[in-house]
Short mmCIF file of C-alpha atoms in Angstrom, two decimals:
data_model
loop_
_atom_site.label_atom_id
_atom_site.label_comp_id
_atom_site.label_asym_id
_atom_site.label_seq_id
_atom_site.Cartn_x
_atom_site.Cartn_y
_atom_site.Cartn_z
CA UNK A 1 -23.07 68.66 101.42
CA UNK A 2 -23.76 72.10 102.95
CA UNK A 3 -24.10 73.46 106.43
CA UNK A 4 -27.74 75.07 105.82
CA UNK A 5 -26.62 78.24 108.16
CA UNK A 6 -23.50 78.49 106.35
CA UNK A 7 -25.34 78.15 102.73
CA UNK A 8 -27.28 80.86 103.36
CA UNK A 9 -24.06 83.10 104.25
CA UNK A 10 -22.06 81.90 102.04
CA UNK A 11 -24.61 82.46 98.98
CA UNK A 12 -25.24 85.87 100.83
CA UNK A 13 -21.23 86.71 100.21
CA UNK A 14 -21.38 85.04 97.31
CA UNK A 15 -22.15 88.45 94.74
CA UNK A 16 -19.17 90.19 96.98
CA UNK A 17 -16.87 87.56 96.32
CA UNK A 18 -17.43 87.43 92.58
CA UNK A 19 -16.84 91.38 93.01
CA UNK A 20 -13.44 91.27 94.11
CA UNK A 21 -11.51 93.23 92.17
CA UNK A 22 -8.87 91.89 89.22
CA UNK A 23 -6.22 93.54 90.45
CA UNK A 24 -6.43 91.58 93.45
CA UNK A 25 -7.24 88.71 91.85
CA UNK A 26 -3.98 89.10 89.76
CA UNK A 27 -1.29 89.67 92.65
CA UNK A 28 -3.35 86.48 94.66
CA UNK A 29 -3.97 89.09 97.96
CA UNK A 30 -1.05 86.45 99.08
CA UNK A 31 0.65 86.84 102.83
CA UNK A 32 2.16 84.92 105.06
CA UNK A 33 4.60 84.42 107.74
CA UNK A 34 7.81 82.02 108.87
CA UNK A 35 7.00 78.18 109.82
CA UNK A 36 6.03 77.29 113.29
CA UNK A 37 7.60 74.03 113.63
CA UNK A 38 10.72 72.54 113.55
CA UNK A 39 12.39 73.13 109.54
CA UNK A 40 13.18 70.47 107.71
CA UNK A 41 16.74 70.16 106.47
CA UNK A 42 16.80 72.92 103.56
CA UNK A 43 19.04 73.12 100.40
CA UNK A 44 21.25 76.37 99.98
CA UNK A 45 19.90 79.65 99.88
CA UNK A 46 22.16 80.57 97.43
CA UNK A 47 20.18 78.58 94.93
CA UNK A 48 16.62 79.28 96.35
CA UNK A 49 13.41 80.37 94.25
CA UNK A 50 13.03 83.49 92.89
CA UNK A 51 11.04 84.69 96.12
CA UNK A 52 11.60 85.88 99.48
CA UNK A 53 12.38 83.13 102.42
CA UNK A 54 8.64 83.48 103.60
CA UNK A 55 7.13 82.35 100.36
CA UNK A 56 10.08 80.00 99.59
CA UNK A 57 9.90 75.91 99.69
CA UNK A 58 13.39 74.33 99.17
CA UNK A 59 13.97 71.05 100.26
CA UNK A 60 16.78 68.43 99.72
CA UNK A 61 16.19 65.08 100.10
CA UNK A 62 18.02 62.45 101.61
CA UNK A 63 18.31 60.69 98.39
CA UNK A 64 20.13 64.09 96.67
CA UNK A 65 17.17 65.67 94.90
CA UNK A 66 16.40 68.83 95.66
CA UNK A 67 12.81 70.69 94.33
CA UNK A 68 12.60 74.48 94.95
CA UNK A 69 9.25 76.25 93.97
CA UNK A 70 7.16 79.75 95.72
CA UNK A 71 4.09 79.80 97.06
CA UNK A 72 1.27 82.07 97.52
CA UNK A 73 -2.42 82.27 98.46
CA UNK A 74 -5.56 83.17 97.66
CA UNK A 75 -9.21 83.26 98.64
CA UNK A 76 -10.91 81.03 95.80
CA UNK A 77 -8.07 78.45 94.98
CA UNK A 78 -6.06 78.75 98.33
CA UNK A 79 -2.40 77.45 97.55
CA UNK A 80 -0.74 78.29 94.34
CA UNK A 81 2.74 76.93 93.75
CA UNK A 82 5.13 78.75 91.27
CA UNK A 83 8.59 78.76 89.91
CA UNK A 84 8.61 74.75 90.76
CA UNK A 85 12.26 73.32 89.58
CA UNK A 86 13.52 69.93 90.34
CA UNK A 87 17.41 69.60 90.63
CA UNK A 88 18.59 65.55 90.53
CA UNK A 89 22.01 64.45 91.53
CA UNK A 90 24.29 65.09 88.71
CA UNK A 91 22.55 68.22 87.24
CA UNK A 92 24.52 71.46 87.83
CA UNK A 93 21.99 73.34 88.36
CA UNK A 94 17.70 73.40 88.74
CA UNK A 95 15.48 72.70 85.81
CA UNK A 96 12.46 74.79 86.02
CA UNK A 97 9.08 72.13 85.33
CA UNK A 98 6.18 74.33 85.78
CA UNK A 99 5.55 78.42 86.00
CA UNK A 100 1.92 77.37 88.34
CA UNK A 101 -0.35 74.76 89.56
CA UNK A 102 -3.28 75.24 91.44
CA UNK A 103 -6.38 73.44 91.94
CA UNK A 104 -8.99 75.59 89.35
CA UNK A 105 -12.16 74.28 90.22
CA UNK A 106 -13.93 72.11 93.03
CA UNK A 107 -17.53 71.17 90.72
CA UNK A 108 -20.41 69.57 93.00
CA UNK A 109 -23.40 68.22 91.43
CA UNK A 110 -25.89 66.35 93.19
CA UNK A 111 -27.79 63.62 90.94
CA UNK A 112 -31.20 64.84 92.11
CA UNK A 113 -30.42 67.85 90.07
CA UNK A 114 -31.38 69.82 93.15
CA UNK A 115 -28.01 71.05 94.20
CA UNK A 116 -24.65 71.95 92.75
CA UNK A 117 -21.74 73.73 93.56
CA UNK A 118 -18.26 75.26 92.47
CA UNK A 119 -16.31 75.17 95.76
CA UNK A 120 -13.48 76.77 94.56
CA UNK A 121 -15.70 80.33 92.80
CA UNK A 122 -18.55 80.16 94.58
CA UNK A 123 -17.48 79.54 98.21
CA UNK A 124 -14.16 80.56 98.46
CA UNK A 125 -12.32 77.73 98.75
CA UNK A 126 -9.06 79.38 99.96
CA UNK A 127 -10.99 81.15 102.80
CA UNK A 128 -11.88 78.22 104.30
CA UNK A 129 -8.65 77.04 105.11
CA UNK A 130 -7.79 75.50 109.36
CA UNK A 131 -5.54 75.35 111.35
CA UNK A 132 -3.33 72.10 111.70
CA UNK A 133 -1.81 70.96 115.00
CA UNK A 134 1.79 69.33 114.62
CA UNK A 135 0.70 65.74 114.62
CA UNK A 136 -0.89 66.45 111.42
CA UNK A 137 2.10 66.99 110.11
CA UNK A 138 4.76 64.99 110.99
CA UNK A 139 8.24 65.86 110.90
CA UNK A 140 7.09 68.85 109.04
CA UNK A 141 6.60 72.51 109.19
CA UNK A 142 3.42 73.97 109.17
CA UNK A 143 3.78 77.15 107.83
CA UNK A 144 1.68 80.04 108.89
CA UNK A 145 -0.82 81.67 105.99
CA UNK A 146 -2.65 85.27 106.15
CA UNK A 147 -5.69 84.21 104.53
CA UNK A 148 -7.10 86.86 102.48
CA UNK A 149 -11.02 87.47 102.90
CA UNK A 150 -11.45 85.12 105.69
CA UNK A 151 -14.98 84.12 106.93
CA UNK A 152 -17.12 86.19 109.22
CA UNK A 153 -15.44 85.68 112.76
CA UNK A 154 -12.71 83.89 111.37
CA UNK A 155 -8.74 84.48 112.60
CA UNK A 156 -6.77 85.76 108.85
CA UNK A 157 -3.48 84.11 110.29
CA UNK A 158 -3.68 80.13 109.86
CA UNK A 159 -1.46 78.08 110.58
CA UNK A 160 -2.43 75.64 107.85
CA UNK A 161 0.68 75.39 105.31
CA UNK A 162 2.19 71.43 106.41
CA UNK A 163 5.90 70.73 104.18
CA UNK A 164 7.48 67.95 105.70
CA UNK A 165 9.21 64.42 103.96
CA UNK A 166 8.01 61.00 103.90
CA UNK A 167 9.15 57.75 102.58
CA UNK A 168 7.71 55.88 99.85
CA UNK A 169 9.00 52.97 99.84
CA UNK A 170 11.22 51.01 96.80
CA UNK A 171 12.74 53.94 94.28
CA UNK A 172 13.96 50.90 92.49
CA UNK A 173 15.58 47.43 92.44
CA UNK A 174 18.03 45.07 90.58
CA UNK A 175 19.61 42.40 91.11
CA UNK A 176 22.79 42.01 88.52
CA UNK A 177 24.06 39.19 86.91
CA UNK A 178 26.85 38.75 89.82
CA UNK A 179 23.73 38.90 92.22
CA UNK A 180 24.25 42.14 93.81
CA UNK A 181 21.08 43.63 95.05
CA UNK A 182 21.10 47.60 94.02
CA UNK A 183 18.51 49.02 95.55
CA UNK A 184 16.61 52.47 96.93
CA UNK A 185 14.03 53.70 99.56
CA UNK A 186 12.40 56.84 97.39
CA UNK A 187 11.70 59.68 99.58
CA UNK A 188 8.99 62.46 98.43
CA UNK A 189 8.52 66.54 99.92
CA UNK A 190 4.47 66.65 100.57
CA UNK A 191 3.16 69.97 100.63
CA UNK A 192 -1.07 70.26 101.92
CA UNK A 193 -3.29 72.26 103.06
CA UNK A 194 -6.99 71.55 104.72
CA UNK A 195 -9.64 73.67 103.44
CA UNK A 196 -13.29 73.35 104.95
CA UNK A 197 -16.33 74.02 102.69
CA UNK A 198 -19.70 72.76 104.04
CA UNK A 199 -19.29 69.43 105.45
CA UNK A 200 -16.93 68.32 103.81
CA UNK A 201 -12.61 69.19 104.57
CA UNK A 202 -10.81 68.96 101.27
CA UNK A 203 -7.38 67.77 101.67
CA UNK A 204 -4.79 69.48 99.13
CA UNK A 205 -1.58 67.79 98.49
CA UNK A 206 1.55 68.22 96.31
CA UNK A 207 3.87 65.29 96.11
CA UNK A 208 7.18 65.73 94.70
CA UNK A 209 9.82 62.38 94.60
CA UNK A 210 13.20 62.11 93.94
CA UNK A 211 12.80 60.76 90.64
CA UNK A 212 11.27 64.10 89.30
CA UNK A 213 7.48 62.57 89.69
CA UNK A 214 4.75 64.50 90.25
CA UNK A 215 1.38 63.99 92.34
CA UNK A 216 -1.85 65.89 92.54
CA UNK A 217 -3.98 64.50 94.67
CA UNK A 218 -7.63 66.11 96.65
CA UNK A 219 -8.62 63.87 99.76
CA UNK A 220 -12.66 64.47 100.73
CA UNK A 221 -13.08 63.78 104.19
CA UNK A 222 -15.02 65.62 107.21
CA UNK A 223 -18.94 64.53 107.61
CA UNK A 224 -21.87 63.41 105.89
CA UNK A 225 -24.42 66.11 105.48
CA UNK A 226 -27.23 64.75 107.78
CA UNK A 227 -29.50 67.45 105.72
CA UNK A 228 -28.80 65.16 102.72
CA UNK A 229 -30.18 62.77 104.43
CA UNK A 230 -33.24 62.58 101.99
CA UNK A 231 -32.66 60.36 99.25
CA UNK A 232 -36.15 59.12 98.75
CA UNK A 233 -35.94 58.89 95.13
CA UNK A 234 -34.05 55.56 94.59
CA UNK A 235 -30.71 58.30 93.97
CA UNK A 236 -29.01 58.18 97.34
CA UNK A 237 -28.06 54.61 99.37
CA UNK A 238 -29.50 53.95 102.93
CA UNK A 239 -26.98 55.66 106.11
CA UNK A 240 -27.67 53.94 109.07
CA UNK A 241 -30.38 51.89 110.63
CA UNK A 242 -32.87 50.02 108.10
CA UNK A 243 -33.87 52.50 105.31
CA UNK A 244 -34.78 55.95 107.47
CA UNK A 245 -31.86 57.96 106.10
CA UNK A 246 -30.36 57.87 102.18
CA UNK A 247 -27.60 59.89 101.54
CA UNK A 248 -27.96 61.58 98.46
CA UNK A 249 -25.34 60.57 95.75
CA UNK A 250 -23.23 63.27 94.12
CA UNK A 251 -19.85 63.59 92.00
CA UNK A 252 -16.94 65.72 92.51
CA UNK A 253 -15.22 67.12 89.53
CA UNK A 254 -11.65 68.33 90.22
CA UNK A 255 -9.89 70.21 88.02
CA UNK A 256 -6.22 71.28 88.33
CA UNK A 257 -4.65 74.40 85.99
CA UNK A 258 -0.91 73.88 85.23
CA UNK A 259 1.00 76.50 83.07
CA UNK A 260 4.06 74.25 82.27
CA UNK A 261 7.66 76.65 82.23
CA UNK A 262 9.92 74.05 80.82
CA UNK A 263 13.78 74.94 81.38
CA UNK A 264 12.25 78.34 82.17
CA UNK A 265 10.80 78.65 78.62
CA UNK A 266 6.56 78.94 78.37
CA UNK A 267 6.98 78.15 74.84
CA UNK A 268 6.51 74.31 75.21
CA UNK A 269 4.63 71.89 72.74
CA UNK A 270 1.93 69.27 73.70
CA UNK A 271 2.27 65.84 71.52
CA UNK A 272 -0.25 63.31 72.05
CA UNK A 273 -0.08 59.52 71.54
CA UNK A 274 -1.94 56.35 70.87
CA UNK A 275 -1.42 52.90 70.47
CA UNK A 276 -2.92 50.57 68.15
CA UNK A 277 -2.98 46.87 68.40
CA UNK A 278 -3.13 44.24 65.64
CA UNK A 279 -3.48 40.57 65.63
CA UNK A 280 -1.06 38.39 64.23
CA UNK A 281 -0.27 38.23 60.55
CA UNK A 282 2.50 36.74 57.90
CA UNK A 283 3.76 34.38 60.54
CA UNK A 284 4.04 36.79 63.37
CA UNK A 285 4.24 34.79 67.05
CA UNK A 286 2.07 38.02 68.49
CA UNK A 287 0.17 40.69 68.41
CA UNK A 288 1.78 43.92 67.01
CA UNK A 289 1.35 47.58 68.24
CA UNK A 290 2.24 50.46 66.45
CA UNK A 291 2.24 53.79 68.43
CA UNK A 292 1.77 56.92 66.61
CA UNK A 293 2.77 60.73 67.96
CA UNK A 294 0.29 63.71 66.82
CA UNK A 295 1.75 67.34 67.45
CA UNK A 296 -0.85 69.64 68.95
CA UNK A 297 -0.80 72.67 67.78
CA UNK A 298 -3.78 74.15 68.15
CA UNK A 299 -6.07 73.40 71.46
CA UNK A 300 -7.88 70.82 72.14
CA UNK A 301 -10.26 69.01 74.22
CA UNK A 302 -8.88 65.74 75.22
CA UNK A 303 -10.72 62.26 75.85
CA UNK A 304 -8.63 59.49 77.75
CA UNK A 305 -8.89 56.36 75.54
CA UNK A 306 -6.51 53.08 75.96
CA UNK A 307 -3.02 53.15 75.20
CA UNK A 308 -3.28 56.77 74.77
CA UNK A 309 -1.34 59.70 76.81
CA UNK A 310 0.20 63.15 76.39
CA UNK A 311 3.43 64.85 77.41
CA UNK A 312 4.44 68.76 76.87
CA UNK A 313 7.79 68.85 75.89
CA UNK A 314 10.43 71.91 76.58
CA UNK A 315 11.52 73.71 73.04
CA UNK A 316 14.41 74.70 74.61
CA UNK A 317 15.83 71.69 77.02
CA UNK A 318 17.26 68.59 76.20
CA UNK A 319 19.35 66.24 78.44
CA UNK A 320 22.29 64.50 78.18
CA UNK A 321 22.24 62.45 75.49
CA UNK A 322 20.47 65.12 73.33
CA UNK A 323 16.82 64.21 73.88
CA UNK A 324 13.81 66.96 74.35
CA UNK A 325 12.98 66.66 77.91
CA UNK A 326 9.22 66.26 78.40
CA UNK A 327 6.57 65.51 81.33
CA UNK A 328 3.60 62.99 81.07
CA UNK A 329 0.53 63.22 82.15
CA UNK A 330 -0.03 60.14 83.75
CA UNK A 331 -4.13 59.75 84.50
CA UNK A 332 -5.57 58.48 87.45
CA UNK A 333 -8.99 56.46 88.22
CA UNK A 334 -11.39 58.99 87.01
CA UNK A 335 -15.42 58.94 86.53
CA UNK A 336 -16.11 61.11 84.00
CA UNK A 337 -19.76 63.65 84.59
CA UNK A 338 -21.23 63.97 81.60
CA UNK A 339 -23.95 66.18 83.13
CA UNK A 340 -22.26 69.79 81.68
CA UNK A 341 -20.23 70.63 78.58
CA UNK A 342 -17.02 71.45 81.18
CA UNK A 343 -16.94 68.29 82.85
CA UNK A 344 -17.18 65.91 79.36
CA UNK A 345 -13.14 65.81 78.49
CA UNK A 346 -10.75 64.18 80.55
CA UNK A 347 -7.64 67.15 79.82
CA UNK A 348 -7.64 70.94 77.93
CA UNK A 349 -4.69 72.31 76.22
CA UNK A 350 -5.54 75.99 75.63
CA UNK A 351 -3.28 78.97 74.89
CA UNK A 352 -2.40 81.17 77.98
CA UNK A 353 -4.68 83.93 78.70
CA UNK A 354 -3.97 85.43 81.91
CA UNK A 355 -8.02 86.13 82.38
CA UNK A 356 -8.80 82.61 82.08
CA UNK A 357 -8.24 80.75 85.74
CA UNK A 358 -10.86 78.70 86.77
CA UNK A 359 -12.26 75.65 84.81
CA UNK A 360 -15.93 77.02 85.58
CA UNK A 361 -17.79 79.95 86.67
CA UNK A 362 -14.51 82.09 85.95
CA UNK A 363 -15.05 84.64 87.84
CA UNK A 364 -12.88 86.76 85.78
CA UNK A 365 -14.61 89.38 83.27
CA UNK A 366 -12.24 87.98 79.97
CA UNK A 367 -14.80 89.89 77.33
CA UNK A 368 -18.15 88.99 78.91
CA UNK A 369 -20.50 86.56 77.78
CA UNK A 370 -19.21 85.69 74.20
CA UNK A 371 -15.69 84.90 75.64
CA UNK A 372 -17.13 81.78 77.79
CA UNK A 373 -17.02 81.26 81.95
CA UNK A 374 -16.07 77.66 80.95
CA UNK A 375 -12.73 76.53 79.99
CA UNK A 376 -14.97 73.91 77.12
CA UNK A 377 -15.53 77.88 75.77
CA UNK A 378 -11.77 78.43 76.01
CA UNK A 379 -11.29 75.40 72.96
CA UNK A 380 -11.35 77.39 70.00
CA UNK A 381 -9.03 76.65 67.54
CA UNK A 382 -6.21 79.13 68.94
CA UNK A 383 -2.54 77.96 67.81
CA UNK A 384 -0.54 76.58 71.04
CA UNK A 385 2.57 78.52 71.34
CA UNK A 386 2.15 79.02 75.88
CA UNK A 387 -0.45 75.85 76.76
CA UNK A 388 -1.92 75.51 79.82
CA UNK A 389 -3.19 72.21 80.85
CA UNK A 390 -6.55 71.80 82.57
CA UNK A 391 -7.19 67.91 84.11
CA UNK A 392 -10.60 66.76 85.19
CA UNK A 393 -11.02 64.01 87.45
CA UNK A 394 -13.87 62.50 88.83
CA UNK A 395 -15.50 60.56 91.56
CA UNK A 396 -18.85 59.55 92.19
CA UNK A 397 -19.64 59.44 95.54
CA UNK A 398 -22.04 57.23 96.78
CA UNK A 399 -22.33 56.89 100.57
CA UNK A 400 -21.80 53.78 102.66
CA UNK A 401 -22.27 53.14 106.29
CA UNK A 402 -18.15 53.79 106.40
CA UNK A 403 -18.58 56.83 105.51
CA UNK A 404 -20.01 57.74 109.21
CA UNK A 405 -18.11 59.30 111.22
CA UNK A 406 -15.63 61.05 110.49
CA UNK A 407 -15.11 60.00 106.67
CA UNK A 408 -12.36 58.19 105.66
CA UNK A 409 -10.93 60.27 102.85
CA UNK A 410 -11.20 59.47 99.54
CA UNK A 411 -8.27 60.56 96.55
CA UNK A 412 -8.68 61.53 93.28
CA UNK A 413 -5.75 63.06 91.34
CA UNK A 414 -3.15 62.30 88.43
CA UNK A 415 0.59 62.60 88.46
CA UNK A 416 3.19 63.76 86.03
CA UNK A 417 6.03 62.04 85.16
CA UNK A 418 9.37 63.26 83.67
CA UNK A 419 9.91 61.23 80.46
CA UNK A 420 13.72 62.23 79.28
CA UNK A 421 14.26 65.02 81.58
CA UNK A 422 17.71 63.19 82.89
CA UNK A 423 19.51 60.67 80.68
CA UNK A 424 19.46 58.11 83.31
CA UNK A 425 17.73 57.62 86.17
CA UNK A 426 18.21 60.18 88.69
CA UNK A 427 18.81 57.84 91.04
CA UNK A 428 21.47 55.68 89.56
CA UNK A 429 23.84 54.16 91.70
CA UNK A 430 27.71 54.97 90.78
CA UNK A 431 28.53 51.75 90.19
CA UNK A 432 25.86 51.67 87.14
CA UNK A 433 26.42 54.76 85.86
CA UNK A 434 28.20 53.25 82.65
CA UNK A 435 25.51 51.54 81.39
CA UNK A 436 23.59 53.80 79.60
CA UNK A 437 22.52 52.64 76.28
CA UNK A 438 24.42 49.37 76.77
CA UNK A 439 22.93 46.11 75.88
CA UNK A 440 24.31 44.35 79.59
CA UNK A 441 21.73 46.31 82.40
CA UNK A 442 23.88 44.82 85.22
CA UNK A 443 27.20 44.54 86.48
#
């Protein structure tokens, strides 16, 4: 879903782009300036990101939590966070979760084979970024960005960077054996950009809660390419009145590179595990399930399959009561393209290689040909000792009379979850506090 005028200058910028040079590439040509709305309430500078107060997120939340991480920018992926720590109540002082996340590649194939894209390479995602007006961001901040390499015509300074707070509603509830009601209202920092490629407007959001959870999510919205209009093949579904206008069907592949920094250490390890269930024998009321952990140590090329997950745990870090602390990659709904070698595993684990940054159509020279432009290529049997995660997720889009106009926007994404990084819940009342380990969950 392409403007025709802009394909044409886009593809015409397109051999410039690719030219940019690594060194820029490397620093992320990042700028920007001091917010232009009203702050939200900050933690203390004294405990701030390693990174100067323009390029600095810090926010405490009502509940207690605070997350501190940097930012930067850059033409092809637009927002990169770094340094991202989380700091519960009771924890003296932040634990660092990831070194960067970004999103590494936007992958549009149409299924008339006719057209497909890489947003993020081949149009410079980043460039496209727009301005938001304060509504868009509600009780927020919206951060100015100098955009490096903007479009032809287009202003560098954007005020497109939105951090604000928002409610999610229940953190948790009990009700105890004396019929007290403990219970929370969880309370998240979003952090989003809008970036504008073609038709469509690619909404970009971070979501960090209280409880240490993690949310990547990309919202499509914008228009429906009336120049896709053309769908006479039996691949597209009919826009409008009667049949005179199918919208051709298409998938977008989103893939998000995260170079996990547990307790400030890049020398984490990746354990997988699956489940196995087994009908009832020997007088067994139920079904059994065993679970089973595999170490990964060397990389791999993950399929999602039931009952099975992975978590990257922190060789350094444990909590209080002694245990590793670990995040989980918690999958959402996904529809997997089979149609190219890159898009045909659900997750990579592959050792760090500063060269290697975008899942496809890398535009980085890493060795040339025989080193791979695909992070599939990037799978080959090198031991694990820095991983960096790459998750695919899919959606097939297939047009409805809804989607005219504007589009509603439709999520894909996957969160991760912190699975021992605190003893208790974060969020545990006082009152509970003792009952760690204990047999009686109420009081």
């Amino acid at each position: 879903m392409r403007v025709p005028n802009l394909i044409s200058g886009r593809r015409a910028r397109t051999g410039a782009l690719v030219g940019l040079s690594v060194a820029a590439l490397a620093t992320g040509a990042a700028a920007g300036a001091g917010p232009a709305a009203a702050q939200p309430k900050a933690a203390p500078a004294a405990a701030a990101a390693d990174c100067s107060a323009a390029y600095r997120i810090e926010q405490k939340l009502s509940t207690g939590t605070t997350w501190r991480m940097c930012w930067r920018f850059e033409s092809k992926s637009g927002l990169i966070l770094e340094k991202i720590s989380y700091q519960p109540p009771g924890e003296t002082k932040p634990i660092r979760v990831l070194n960067s996340a970004k999103i590494a590649q936007i992958h549009v194939p149409y299924d008339d084979g006719t057209n497909e894209y890489n947003d993020i390479t081949d149009y410079n995602f980043g460039s496209g970024l727009v301005n938001m007006a304060p509504a868009e961001c509600p009780g927020g901040t919206i951060r100015t960005v100098k955009v490096p390499d903007p479009f032809n015509g287009q202003n560098a300074n954007v005020k497109g960077l939105c951090t604000t707070t928002r409610s999610r509603g229940h953190a948790y509830r009990m009700q105890s054996d004396s019929n007290k009601v403990f219970q929370a209202q969880g309370k998240d920092l979003l952090i989003y950009t809008v970036n504008k490629v073609g038709w469509y407007e690619y909404i970009t959001e971070w979501r960090f809660s209280d409880d240490g959870m993690i949310n990547m999510n990309v919202g499509a919205t914008g228009s429906l390419s009336p120049f896709d209009y053309d769908a006479g093949d039996g691949r597209g579904w009919p826009i409008g009145k009667g049949a005179k206008s199918s919208a051709t069907s298409h998938s977008h592949n989103v893939f998000w590179r995260l170079d996990f920094g547990l307790d400030g250490s890049s020398n984490t390890k990746v354990e997988q595990y699956d489940s196995v269930v087994s009908p009832p024998a020997g007088g067994q009321q139920g079904p059994t399930n065993k679970t089973t952990r595999t170490a990964v140590t060397k990389e791999l090329a993950g399929d999602a399959a039931t009952m099975r997950w992975w978590r990257v745990v922190s060789a350094t870090g444990k909590n209080k009561d002694g245990h590793a602390r670990s995040y989980e990659f918690v999958p959402g709904a996904t529809t997997k393209y089979s149609g190219r070698p890159f898009t045909q595993h659900d997750i990579y684990f592959t050792q760090y290689n500063s060269c290697e940054q975008y899942a496809s159509n890398n535009v980085r020279s890493c060795g040339g040909p025989l080193h791979g432009y695909s992070v599939d290529k990037w799978v080959n049997g090198q031991t694990l000792t820095h991983p960096v995660a790459w998750v695919n997720v899919g959606f097939h889009h297939i047009a409805r009379d809804e989607d005219q106009e504007p589009m509603p926007v439709h999520w894909q994404g996957f969160s991760l979850a912190p699975r021992d990084v605190t003893a208790m819940n974060p969020l545990t009342p006082s009152a509970l506090a003792g009952q760690n380990g204990e047999p009686n969950g109420g009081s």
